[in-house]
Short mmCIF file of C-alpha atoms in Angstrom, two decimals:
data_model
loop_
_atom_site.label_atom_id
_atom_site.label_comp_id
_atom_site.label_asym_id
_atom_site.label_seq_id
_atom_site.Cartn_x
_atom_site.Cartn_y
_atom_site.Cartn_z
CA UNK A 26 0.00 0.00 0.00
CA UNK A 27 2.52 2.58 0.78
CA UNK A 28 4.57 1.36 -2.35
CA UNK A 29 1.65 2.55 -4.21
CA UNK A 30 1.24 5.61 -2.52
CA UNK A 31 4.24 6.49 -3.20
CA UNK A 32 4.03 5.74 -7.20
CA UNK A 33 0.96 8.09 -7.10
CA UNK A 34 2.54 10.98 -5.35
CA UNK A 35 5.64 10.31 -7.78
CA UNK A 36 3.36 10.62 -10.84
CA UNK A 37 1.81 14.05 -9.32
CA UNK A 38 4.98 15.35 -9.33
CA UNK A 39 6.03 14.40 -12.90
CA UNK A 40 2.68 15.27 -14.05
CA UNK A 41 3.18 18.88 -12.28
CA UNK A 42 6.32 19.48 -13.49
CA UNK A 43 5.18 18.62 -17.10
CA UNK A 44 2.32 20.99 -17.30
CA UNK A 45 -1.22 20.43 -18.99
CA UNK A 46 -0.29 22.75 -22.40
CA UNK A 47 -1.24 26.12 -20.39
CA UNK A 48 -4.82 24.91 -19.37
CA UNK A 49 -4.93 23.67 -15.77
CA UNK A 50 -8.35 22.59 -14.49
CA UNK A 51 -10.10 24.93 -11.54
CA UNK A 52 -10.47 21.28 -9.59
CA UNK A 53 -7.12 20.07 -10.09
CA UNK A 54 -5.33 22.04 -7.38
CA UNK A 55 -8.04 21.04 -4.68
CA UNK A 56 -8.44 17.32 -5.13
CA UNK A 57 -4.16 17.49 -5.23
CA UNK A 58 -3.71 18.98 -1.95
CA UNK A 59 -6.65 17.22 -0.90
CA UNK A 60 -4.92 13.65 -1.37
CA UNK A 61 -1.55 15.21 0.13
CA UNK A 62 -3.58 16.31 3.26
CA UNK A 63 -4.83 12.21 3.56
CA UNK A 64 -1.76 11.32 3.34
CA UNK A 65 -0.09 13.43 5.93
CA UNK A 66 -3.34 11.25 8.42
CA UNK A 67 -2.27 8.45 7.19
CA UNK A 68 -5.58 7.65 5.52
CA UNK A 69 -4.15 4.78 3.71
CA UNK A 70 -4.04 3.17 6.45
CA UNK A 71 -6.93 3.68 8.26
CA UNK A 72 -9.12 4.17 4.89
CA UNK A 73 -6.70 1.57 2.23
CA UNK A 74 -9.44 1.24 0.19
CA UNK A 75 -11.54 4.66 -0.06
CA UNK A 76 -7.83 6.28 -0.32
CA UNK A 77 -6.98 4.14 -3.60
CA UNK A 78 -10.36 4.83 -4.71
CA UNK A 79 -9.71 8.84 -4.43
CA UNK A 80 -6.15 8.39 -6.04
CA UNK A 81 -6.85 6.30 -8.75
CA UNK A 82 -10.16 8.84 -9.76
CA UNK A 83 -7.31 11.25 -9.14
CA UNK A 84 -5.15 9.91 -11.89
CA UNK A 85 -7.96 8.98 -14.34
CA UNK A 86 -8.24 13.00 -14.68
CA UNK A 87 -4.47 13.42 -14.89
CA UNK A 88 -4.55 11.06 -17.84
CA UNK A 89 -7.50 12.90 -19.73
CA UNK A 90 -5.95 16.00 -19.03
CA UNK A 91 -2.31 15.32 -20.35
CA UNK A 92 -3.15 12.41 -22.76
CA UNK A 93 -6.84 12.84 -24.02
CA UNK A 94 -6.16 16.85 -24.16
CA UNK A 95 -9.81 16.62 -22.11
CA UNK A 96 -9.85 19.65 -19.85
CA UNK A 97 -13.42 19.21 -18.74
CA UNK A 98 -13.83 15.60 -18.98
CA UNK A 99 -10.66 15.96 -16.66
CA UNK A 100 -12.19 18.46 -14.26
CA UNK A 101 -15.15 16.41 -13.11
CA UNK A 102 -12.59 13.89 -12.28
CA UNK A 103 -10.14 15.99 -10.38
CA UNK A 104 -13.72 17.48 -8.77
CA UNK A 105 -15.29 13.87 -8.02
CA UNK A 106 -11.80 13.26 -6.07
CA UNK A 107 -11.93 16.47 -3.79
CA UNK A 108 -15.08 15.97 -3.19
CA UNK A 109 -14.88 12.05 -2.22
CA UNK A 110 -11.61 13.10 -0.27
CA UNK A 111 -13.23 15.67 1.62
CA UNK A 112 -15.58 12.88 2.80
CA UNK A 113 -12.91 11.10 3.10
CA UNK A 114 -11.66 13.98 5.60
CA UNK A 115 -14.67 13.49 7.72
CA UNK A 116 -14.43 10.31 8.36
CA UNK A 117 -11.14 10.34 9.02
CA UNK A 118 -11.51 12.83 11.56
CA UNK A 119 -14.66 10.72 13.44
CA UNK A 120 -12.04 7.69 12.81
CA UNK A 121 -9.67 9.32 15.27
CA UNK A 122 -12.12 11.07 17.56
CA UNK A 123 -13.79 7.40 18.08
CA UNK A 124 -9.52 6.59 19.13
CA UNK A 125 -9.47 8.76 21.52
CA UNK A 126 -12.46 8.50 23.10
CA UNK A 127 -11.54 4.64 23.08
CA UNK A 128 -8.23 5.27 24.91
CA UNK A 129 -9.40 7.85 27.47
CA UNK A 130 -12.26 5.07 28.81
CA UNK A 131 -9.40 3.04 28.90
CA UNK A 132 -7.46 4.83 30.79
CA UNK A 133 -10.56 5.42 33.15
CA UNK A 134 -11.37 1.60 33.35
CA UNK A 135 -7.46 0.89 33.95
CA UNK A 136 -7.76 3.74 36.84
CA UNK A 137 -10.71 1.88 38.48
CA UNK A 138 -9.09 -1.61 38.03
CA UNK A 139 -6.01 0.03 39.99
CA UNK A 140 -8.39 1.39 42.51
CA UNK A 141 -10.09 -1.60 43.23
CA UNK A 142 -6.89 -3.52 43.99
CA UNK A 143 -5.51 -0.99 45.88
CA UNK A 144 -9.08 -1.27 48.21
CA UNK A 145 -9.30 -5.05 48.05
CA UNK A 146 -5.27 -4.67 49.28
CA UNK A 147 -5.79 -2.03 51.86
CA UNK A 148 -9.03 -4.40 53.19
CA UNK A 149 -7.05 -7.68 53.30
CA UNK A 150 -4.21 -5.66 55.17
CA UNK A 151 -6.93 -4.78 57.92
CA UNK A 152 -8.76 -8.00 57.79
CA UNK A 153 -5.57 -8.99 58.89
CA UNK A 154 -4.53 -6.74 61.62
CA UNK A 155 -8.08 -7.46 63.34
CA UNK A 156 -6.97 -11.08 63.10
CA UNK A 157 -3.61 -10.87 64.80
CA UNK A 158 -5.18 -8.23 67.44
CA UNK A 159 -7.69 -11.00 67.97
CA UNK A 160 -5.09 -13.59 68.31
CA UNK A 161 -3.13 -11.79 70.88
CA UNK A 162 -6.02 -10.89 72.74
CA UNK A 163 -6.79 -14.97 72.53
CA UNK A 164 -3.39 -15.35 73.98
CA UNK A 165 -3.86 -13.61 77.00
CA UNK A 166 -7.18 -14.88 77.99
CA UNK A 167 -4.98 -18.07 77.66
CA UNK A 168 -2.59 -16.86 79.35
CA UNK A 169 -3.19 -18.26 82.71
CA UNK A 170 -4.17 -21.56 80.91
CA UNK A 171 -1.15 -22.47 79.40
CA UNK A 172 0.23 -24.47 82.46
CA UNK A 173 -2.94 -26.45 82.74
CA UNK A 174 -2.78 -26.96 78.49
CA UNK A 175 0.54 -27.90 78.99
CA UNK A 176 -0.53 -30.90 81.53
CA UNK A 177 -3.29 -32.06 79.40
CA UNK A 178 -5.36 -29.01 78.08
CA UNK A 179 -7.91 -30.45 80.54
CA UNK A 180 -11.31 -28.30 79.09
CA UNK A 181 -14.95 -28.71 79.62
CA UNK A 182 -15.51 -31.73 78.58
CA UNK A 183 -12.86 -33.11 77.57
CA UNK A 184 -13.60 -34.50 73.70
CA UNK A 185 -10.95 -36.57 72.54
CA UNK A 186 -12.94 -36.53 68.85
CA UNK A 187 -15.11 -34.09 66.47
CA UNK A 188 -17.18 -34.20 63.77
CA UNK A 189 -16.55 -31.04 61.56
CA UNK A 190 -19.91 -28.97 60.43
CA UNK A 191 -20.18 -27.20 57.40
CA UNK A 192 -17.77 -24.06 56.56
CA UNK A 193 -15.73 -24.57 60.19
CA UNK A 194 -12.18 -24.71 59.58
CA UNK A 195 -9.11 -25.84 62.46
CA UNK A 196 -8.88 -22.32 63.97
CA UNK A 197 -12.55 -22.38 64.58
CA UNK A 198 -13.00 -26.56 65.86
CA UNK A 199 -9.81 -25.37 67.91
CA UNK A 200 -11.78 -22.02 70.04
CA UNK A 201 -15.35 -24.22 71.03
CA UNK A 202 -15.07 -24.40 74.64
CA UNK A 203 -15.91 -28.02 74.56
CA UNK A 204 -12.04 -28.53 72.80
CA UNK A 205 -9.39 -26.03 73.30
CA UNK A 206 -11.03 -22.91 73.48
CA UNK A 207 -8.21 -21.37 72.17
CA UNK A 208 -8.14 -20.86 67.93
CA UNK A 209 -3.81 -21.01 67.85
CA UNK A 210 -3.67 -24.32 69.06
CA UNK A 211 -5.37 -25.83 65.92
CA UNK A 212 -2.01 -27.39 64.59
CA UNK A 213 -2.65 -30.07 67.77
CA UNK A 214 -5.42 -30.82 65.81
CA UNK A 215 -4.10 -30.95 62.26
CA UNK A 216 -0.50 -32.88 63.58
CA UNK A 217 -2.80 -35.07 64.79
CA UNK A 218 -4.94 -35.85 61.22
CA UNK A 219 -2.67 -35.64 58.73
CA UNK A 220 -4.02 -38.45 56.90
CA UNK A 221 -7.06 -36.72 56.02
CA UNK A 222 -6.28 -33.12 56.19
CA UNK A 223 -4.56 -31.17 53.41
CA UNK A 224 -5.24 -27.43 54.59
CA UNK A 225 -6.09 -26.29 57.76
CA UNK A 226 -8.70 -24.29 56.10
CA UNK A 227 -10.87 -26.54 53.90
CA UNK A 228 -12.49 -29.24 55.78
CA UNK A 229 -15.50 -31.63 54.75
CA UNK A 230 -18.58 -31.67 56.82
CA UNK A 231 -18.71 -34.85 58.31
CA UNK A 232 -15.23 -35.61 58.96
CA UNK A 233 -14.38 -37.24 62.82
CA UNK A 234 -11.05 -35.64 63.76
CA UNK A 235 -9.04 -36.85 66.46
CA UNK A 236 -8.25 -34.45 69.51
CA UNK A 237 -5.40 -34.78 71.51
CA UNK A 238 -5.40 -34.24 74.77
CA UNK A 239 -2.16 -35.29 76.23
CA UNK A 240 0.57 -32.89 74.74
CA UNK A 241 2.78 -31.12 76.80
CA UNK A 242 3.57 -27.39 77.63
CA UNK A 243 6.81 -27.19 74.74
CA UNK A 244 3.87 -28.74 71.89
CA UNK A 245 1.18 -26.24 73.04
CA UNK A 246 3.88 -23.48 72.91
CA UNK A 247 4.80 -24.26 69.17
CA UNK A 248 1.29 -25.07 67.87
CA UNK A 249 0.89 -21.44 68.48
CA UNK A 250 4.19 -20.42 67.39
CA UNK A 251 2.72 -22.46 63.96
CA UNK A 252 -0.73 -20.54 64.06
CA UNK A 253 0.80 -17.48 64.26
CA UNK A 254 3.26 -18.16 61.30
CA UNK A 255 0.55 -19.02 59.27
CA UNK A 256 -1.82 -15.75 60.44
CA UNK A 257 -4.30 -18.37 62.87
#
């Protein structure tokens, strides 16, 4: 395409510089600057088609002018390609309006994507703070437990097994009063079921979990240690 576009405005030139015999058509001047104004948009490449359609009606009239000796035949061609590259204009003009119209919602869409994930961020950055205050407020209601955890974790009724309900995960089995009643000592529980848990978060209603009872002081110590690493 731009090979040809360059053979056209090559043949202008020639075709300028070699005159029409003294009689130069009152269109001629318009449709050529009109075609040298598409080109400097880059019409033939948003318009390939309508701009080789203008050209070659372009050239048509160059050939009646300077071979047929037809001035008038020649000006309603040079006129037909003004007035098909003003339209031409037009379009092009809506054509690059429509671009950046395009790219400034895009920019506002990419500006609300950023937003978004700089709120869902900010949210999972509290989410998480509340859930290591809560922790270490856990701790210290625990505090005063830890000796009697340590000797058995001797609670209210002393379970040794539990049947997991729907959407309750190891932090949650391991706060009910009737177990631990403390959420960072779930990786007793987990230690203790490996062989049918995977994550300490996704558990299947109906599973029987074993829950020990007998650990000592050092193993409560690093269960929580291990539920803190992991952010309970």
């Amino acid at each position: 395409m731009k090979t040809l576009v360059r053979l056209i405005l090559l043949t202008l030139v020639l075709m300028t510089m070699a005159g029409c015999g003294g009689h130069d058509p009152i269109w001629r001047m318009k449709a050529q600057l009109t075609l040298l104004q598409l080109q400097d948009e880059n019409a033939s490449d948003a318009y390939p088609d309508d701009y080789t359609s203008i050209s070659k009606t372009f050239l048509f009239g160059e050939l009646l002018l300077t071979e047929e000796d037809e001035a008038e035949l020649a000006d309603e061609q040079f006129k037909l390609a003004y007035q098909k590259g003003v339209l031409l204009k037009q379009e092009l003009r809506q054509y690059k309006e429509r671009l950046k119209e395009e790219a400034r919602l895009k920019l506002i869409e990419e500006q609300a994507v950023r937003e978004e994930e700089e709120r869902a961020r900010l949210e999972a950055e509290r989410k998480r703070e509340h859930e290591l205050l809560e922790a270490q407020k856990a701790l210290q209601r625990n505090k005063d437990g830890e000796a009697a955890a340590g000797e058995g974790a001797n609670h209210v009724t002393q379970l040794t097994t539990y049947t997991v309900k729907r959407g309750e995960t190891l932090p949650q089995i391991a706060a009910r009063p009737e177990l631990y009643n403390d959420a960072a000592l779930w990786p007793l529980i987990y230690r203790a079921n490996r062989d049918q848990i995977r994550d300490p978060y996704q558990l299947w209603p109906g599973q029987v979990l074993k829950v020990p009872r007998n650990f000592s002081r050092d193993e409560a110590l690093e269960a929580r240690r291990q539920a803190h690493r992991r952010g309970q």
